[in-house]
CSV table of C-alpha atoms and ligand atoms in Angstrom, one decimal:
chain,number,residue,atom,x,y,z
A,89,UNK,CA,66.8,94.6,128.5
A,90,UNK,CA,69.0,95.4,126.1
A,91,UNK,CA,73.2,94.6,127.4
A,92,UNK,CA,75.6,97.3,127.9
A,93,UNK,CA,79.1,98.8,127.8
A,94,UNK,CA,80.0,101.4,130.0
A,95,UNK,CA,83.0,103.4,127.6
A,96,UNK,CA,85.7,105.5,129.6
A,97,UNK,CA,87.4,108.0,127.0
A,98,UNK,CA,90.8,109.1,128.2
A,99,UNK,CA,91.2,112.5,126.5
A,100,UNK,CA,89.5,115.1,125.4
A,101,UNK,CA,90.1,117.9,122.7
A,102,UNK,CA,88.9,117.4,118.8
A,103,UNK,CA,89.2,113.6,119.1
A,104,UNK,CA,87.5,113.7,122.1
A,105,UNK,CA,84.6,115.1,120.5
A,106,UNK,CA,84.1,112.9,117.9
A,107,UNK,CA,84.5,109.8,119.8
A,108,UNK,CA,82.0,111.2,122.3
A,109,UNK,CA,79.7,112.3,119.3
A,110,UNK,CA,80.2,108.1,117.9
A,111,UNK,CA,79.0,106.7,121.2
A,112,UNK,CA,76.2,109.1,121.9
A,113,UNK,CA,75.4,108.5,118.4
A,114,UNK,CA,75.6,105.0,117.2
A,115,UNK,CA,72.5,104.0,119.3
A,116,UNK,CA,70.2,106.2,117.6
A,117,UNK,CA,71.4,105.0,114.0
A,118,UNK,CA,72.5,101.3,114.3
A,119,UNK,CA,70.5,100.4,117.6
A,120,UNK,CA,73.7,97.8,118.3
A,121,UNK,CA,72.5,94.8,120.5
A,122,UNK,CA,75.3,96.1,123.2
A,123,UNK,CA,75.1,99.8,123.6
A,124,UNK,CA,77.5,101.9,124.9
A,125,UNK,CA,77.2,104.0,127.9
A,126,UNK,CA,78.8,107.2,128.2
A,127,UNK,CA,80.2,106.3,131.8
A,128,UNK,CA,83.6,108.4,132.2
A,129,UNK,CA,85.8,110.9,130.3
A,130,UNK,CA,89.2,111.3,131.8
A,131,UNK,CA,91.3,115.2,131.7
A,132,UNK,CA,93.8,116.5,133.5
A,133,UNK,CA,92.7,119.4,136.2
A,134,UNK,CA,93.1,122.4,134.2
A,135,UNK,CA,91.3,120.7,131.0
A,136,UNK,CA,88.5,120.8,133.1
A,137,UNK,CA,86.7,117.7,132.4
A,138,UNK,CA,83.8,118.2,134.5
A,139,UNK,CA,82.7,120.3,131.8
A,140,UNK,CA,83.9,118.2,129.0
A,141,UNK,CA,81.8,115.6,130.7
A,142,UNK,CA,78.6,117.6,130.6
A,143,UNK,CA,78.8,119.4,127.6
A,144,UNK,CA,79.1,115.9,125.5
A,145,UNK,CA,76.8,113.5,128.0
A,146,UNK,CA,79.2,111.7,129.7
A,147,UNK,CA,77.9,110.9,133.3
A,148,UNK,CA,81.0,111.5,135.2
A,149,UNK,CA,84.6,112.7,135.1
A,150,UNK,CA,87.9,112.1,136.3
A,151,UNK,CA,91.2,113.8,136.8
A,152,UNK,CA,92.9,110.4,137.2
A,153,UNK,CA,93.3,108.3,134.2
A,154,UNK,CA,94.5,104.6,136.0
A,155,UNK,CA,91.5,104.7,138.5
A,156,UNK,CA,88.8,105.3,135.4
A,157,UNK,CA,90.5,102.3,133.8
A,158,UNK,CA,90.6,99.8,137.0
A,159,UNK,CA,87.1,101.3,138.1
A,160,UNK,CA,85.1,97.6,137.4
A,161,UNK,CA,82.1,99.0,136.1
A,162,UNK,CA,84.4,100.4,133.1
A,163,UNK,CA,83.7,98.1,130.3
A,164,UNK,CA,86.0,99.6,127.2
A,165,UNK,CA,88.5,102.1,127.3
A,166,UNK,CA,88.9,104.6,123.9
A,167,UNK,CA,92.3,106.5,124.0
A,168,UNK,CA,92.2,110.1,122.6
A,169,UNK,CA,95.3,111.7,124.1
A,170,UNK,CA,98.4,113.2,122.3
A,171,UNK,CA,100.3,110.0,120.8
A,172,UNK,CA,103.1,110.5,124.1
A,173,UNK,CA,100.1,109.7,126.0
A,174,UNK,CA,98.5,106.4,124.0
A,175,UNK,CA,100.8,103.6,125.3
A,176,UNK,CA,100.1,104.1,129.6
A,177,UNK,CA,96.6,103.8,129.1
A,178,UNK,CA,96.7,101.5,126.7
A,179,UNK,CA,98.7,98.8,128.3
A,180,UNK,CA,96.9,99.5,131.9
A,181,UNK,CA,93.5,98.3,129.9
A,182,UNK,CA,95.4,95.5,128.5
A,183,UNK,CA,96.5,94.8,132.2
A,184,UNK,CA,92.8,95.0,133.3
A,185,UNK,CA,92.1,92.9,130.3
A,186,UNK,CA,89.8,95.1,128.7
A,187,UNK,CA,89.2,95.7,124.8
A,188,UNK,CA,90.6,99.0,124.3
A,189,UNK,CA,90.5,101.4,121.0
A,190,UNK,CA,92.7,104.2,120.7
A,191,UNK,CA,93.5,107.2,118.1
A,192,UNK,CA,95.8,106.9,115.5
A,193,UNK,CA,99.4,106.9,115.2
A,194,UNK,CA,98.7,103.9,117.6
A,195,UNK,CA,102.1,105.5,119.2
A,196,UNK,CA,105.0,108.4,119.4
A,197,UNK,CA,107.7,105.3,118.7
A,198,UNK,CA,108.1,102.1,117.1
A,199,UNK,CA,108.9,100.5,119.7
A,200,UNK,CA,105.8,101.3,122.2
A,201,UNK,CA,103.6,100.5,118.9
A,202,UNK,CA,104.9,96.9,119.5
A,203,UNK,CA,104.9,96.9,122.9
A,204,UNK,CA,101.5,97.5,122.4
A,205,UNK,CA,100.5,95.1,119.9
A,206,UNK,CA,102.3,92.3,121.5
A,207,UNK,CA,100.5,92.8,125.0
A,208,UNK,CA,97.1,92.9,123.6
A,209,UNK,CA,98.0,89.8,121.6
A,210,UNK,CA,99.2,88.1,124.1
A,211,UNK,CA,96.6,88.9,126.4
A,212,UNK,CA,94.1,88.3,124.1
A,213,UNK,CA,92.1,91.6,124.8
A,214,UNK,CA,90.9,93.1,121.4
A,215,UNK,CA,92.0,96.1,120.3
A,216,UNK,CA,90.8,98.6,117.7
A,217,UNK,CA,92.7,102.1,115.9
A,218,UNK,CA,90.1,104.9,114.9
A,219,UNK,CA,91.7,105.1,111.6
A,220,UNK,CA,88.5,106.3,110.6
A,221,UNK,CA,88.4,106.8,106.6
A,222,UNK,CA,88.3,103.3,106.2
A,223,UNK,CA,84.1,103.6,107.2
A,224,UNK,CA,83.7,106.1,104.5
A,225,UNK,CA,80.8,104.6,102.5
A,226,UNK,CA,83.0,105.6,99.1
A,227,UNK,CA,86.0,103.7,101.1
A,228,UNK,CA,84.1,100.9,102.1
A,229,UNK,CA,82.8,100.4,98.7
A,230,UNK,CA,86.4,100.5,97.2
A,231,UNK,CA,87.3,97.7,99.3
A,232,UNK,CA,84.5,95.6,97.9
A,233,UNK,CA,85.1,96.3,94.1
A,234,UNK,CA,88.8,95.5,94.6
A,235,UNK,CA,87.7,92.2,96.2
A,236,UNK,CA,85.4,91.2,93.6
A,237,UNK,CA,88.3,91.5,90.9
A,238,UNK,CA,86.5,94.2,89.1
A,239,UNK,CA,90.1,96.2,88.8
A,240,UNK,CA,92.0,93.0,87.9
A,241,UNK,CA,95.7,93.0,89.2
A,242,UNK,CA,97.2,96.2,91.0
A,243,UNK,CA,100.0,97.9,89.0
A,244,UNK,CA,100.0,101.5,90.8
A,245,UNK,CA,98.7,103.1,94.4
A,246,UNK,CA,99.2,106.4,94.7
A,247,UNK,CA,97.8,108.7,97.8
A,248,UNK,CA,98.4,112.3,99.5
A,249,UNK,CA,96.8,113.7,102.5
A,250,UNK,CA,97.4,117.3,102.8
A,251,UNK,CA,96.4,120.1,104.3
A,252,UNK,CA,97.4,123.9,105.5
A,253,UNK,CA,96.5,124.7,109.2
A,254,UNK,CA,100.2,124.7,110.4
A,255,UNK,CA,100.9,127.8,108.9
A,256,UNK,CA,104.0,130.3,110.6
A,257,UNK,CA,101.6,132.0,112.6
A,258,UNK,CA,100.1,128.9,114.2
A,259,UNK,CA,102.1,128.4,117.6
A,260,UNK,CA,104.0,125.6,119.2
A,261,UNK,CA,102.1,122.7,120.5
A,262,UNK,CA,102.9,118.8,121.0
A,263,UNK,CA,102.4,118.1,117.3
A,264,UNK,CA,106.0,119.6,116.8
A,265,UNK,CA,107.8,117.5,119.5
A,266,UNK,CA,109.0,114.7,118.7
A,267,UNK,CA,108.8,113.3,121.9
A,268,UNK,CA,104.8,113.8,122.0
A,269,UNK,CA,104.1,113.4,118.3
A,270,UNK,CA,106.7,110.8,117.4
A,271,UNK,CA,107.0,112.8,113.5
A,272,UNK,CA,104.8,115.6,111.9
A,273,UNK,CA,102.8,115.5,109.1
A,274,UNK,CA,104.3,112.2,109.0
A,275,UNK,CA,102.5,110.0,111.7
A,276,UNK,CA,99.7,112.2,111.5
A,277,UNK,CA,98.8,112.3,108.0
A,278,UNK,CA,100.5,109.3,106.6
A,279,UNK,CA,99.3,107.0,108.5
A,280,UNK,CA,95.9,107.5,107.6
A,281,UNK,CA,96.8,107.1,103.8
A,282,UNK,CA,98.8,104.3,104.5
A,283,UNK,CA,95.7,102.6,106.6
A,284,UNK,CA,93.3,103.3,104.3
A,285,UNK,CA,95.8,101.7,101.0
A,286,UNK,CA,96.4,98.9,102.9
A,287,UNK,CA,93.3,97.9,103.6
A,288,UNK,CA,91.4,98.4,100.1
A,289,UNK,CA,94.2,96.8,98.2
A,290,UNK,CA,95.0,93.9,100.4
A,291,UNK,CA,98.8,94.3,99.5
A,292,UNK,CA,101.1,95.5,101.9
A,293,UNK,CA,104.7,97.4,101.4
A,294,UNK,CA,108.0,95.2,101.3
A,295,UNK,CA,110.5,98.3,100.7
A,296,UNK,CA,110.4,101.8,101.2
A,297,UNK,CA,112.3,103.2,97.8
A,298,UNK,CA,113.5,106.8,98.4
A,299,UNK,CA,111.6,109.5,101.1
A,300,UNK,CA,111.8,113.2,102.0
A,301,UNK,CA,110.8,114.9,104.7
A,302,UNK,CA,111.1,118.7,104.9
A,303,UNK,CA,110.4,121.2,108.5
A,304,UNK,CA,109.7,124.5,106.3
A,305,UNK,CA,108.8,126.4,110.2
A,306,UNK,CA,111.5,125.9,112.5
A,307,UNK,CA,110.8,127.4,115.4
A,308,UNK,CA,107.4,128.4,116.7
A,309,UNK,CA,106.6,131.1,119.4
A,310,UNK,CA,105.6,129.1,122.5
A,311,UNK,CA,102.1,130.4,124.1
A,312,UNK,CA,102.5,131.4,127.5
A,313,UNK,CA,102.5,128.4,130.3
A,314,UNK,CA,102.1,126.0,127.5
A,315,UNK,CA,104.8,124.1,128.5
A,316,UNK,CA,107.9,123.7,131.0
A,317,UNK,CA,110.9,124.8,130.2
A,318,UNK,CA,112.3,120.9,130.0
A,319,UNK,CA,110.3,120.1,127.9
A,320,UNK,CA,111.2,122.4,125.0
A,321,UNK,CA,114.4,124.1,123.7
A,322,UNK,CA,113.9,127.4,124.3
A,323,UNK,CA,115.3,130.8,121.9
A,324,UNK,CA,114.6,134.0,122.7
A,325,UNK,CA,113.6,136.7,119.9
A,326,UNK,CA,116.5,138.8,120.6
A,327,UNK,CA,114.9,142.1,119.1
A,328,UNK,CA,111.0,140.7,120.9
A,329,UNK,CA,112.0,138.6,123.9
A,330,UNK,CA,109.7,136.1,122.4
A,331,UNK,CA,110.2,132.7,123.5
A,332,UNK,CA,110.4,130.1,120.7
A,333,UNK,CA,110.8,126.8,120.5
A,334,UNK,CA,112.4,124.8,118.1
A,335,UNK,CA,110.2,122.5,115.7
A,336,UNK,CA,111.3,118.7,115.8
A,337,UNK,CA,109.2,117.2,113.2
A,338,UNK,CA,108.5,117.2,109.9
A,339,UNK,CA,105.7,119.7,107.9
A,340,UNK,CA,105.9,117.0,105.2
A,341,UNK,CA,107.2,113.6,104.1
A,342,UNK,CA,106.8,112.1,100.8
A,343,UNK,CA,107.8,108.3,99.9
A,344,UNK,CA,108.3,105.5,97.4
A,345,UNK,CA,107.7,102.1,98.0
A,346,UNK,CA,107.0,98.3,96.7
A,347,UNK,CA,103.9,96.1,97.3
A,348,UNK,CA,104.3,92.5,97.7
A,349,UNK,CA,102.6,92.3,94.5
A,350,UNK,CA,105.1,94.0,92.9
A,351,UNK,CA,103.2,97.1,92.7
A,352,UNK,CA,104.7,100.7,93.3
A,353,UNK,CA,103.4,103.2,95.3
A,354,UNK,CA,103.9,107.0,95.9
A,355,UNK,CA,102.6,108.7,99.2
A,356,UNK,CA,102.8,112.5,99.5
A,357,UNK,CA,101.8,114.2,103.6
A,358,UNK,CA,101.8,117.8,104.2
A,359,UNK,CA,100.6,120.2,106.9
A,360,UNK,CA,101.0,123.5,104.9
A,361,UNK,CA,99.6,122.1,101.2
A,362,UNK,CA,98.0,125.8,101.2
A,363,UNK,CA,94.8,125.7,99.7
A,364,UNK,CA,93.7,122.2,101.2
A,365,UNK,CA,91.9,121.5,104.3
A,366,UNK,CA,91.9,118.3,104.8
A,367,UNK,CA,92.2,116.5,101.4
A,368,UNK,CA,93.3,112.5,101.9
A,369,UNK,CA,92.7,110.4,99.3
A,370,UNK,CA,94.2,107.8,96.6
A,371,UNK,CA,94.0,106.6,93.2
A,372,UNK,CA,94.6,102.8,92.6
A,373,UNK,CA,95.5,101.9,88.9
A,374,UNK,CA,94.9,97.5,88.3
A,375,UNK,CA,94.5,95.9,84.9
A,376,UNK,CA,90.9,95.7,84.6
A,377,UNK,CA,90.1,99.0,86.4
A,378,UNK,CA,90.8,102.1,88.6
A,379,UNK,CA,89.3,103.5,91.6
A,380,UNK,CA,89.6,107.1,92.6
A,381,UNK,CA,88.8,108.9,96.1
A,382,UNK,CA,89.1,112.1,97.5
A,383,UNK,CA,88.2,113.0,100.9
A,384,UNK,CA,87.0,116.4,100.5
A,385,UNK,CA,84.1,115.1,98.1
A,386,UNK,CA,83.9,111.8,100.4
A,387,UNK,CA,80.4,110.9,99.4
A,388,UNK,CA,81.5,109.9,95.9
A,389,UNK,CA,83.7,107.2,94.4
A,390,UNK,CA,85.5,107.0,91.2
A,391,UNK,CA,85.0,103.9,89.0
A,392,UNK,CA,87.3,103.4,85.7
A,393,UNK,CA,86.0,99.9,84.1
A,394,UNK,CA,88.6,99.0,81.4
A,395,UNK,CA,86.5,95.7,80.8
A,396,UNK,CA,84.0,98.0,78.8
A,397,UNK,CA,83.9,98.3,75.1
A,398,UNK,CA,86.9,101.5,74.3
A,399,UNK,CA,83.9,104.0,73.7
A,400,UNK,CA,82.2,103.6,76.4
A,401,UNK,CA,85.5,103.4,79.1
A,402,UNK,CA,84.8,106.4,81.5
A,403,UNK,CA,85.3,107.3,85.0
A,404,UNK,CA,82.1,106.8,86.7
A,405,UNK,CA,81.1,109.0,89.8
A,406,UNK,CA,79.1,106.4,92.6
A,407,UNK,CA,77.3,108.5,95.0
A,408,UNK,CA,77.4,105.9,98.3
A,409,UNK,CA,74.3,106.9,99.9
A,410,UNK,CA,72.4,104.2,98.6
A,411,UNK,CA,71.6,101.6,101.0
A,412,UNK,CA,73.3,99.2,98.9
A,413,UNK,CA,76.8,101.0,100.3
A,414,UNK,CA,78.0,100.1,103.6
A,415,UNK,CA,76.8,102.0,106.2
A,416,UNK,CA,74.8,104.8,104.1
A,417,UNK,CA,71.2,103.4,104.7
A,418,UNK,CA,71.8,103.5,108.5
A,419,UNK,CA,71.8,106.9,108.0
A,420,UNK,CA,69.5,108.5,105.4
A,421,UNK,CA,68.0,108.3,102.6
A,422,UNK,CA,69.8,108.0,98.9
A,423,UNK,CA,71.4,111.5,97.8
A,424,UNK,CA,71.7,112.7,102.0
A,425,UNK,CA,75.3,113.5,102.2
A,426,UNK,CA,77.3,112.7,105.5
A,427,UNK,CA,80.3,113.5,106.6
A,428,UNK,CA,83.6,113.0,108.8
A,429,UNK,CA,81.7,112.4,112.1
A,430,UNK,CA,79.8,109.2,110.5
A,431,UNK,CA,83.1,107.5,109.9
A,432,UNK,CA,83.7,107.6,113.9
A,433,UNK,CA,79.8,106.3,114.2
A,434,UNK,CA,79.5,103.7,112.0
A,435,UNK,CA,83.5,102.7,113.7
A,436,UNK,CA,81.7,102.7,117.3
A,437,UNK,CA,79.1,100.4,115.9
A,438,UNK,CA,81.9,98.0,114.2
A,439,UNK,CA,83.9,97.9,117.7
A,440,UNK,CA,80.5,97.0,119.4
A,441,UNK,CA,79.5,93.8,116.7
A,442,UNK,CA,83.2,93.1,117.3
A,443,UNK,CA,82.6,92.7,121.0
A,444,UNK,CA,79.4,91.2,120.7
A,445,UNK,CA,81.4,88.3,119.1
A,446,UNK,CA,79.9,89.4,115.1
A,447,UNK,CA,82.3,90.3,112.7
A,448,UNK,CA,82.4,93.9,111.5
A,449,UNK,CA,81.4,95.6,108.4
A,450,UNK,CA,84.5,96.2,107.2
A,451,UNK,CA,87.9,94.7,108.8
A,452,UNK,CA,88.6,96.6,111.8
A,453,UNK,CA,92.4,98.0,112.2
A,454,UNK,CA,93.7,95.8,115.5
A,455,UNK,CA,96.9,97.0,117.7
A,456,UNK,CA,98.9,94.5,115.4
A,457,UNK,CA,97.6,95.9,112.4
A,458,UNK,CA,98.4,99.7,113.6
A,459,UNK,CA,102.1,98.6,114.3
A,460,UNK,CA,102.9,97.1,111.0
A,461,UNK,CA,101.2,100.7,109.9
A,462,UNK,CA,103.5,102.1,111.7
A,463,UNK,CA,106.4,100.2,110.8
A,464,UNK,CA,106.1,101.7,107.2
A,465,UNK,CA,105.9,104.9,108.8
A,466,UNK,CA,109.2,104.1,110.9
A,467,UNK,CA,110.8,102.7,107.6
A,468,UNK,CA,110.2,105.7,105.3
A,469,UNK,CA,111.9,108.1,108.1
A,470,UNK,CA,115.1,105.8,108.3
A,471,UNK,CA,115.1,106.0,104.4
A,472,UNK,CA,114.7,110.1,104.4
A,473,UNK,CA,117.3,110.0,107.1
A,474,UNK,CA,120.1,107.7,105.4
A,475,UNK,CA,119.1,108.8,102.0
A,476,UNK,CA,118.8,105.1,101.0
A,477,UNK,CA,116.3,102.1,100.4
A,478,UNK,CA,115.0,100.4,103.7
A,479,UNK,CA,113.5,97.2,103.2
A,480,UNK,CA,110.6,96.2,105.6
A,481,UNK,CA,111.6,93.0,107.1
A,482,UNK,CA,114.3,95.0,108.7
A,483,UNK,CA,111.9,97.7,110.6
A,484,UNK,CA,111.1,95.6,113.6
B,731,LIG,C1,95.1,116.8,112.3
B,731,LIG,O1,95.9,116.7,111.3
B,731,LIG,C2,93.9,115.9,112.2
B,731,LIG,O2,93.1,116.2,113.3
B,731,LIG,C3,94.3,114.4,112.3
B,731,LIG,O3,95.0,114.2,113.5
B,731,LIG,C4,93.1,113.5,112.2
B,731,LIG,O4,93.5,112.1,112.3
B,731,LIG,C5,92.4,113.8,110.8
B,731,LIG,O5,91.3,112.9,110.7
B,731,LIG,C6,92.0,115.2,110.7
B,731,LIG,O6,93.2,116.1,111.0
């Protein structure tokens, strides 16, 4: 009889769904020794997540997220509310000491990130951050040809992650608080690119050399009964009587920086980058090679080999579906594209060798690993902010 987990997800929305499409999913493609069961999704009353529950297979729901995390059967807790909302839930799993896995930024603030970090540590409860790209096959692969030396010494990173949804129609919602999102584009978009650099390069920043961060929309019409009136700043359209409410975060932050290697870096995020959806991706320059990836064209990776004879240097385009490329045999054959929702599966199947004591495919991004993320993110804001340097070991 093959053991268990039963999973409690505490949130719903787009995160929700693609956590709850992971667990459903990762037993039918990896058949993991422990397999999850799709015991509880948490939503507040009028998120309704009696339905939530049934449209997506999870067997029952609750409008009460400390009881689903002390209920005993509950084996793992997955965290996809808004980033306000990651740090309760979080440390009540800790508390219970159970492994817990939450959506990225790990938090709103700097300071809950470490909070955070430091109980699971110290509890020793593992912890995981669904900073999904990194299971990209292409992504995956990168992280192996950097590893094996076959780009020699890195000299240059340099990543964006833009896209355009957050145009001025779009209304206001907790991404534009700072109190709910921490920062904007920022947080959200950053510290993906940030993530995934880290971890295929190995090297980590020391100083963040220059930033900007621009709020192009200031103030967004609030949809009706969205929120209280506490929460936001209201202004009234004089000539409409529309309520708006002023936008506290950024629409895009760009930023310097210096690897411990002595490597320099550039990293661009923007929400309203018209003309791209949801284009991540990075180019990473080292003296025997480059490697090249782009999100919206996620099945391939870009391999420069400057070892070859001059006339025959080229960028070469991998296709990782092979099963030779991590993950991609799991699913289909060679030259069968995936896509963004295998990332979250083949992550549900890395947090379920991790707690059945293997090691994962790829490193797995811990609590720890998510604050020190999010450190760099804290770092770059202080240098927008005071229009100077900030160097790391002082971002605490
Ligand atoms: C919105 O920007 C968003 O949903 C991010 O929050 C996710 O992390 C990213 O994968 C897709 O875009």
């Amino acid at each position: 009889m093959a053991k268990t987990i039963n999973v409690a997800l505490i949130g719903q929305g787009f995160m929700g769904r693609s956590h709850s499409n992971a667990w459903s999913q990762v037993n039918r493609f990896f058949k993991p020794e422990l397999k999850p069961v799709l015991h509880t999704v948490f939503g507040q009353e009028f998120e309704k997540p009696e339905i939530f529950a049934d449209t997506w297979g999870w067997k029952n729901s609750s409008t009460n997220w400390e009881d689903t995390i002390n209920n005993p059967e509950i084996g793992l807790v997955d965290i996809v509310t808004p980033n306000f909302m990651h740090a309760p839930p979080a440390k009540a799993a800790i508390a219970a000491g159970k492994p817990v896995a939450c959506e990225k930024p790990i938090s709103a603030t700097l300071d809950e990130a470490r909070e955070m970090a430091e109980a699971a540590e110290k509890a020793g409860v593992d912890s995981f951050v669904w900073f999904c790209y990194r299971r990209a096959p292409a992504v995956a692969l990168a992280y192996k040809i950097v590893r094996e030396g076959k780009i020699g010494d890195i000299r240059h990173i340099r990543a964006s992650y833009l896209q355009q949804w957050a145009d001025d129609s779009v209304p206001f919602a907790w991404r534009f608080k700072k109190a709910f999102a921490g920062s904007g584009a920022h947080g959200d978009l950053n510290a993906h690119i940030v993530d995934m650099t880290r971890f295929v390069s190995g090297l980590d920043i020391t100083e963040i050399c220059g930033a900007i961060t621009e709020t192009f929309v200031k103030e967004r019409v609030v949809p009706s009964g969205n929120m209280t009136d506490e929460e936001l700043r209201y202004s009234k359209d004089a000539k409409t009587g529309t309520l708006k409410a002023e936008v506290e975060v950024d629409d895009t932050t760009l930023f310097l920086c210096r690897f411990n290697n002595g490597a320099i870096g550039s990293y661009e995020a923007a929400r309203q980058a018209t003309g791209n959806f949801n284009r991540n991706g990075f180019e990473i320059n080292g003296t025997k090679g480059s490697l090249k990836f782009n999100f919206e064209d996620m099945n391939y990776l870009e391999f420069f080999d400057a070892t070859l004879p001059r006339e025959y240097q080229g960028w070469t385009k991998i296709l990782c579906t092979d099963p030779s490329h991590p993950y991609a045999g799991n699913y289909w054959p060679a030259g069968h594209l995936i896509g963004y929702e295998h990332g979250f599966t083949s992550m549900a199947y890395d947090i379920l060798l991790k707690l059945s004591g293997k090691e994962p495919t790829v490193p797995l991004p811990s609590f720890m690993d998510a604050y020190n993320t999010q450190r760099i993110l804290e770092a770059a804001l202080r240098s927008a902010e005071q229009k100077s340097w900030i160097e790391l070991k002082d971002v605490k």
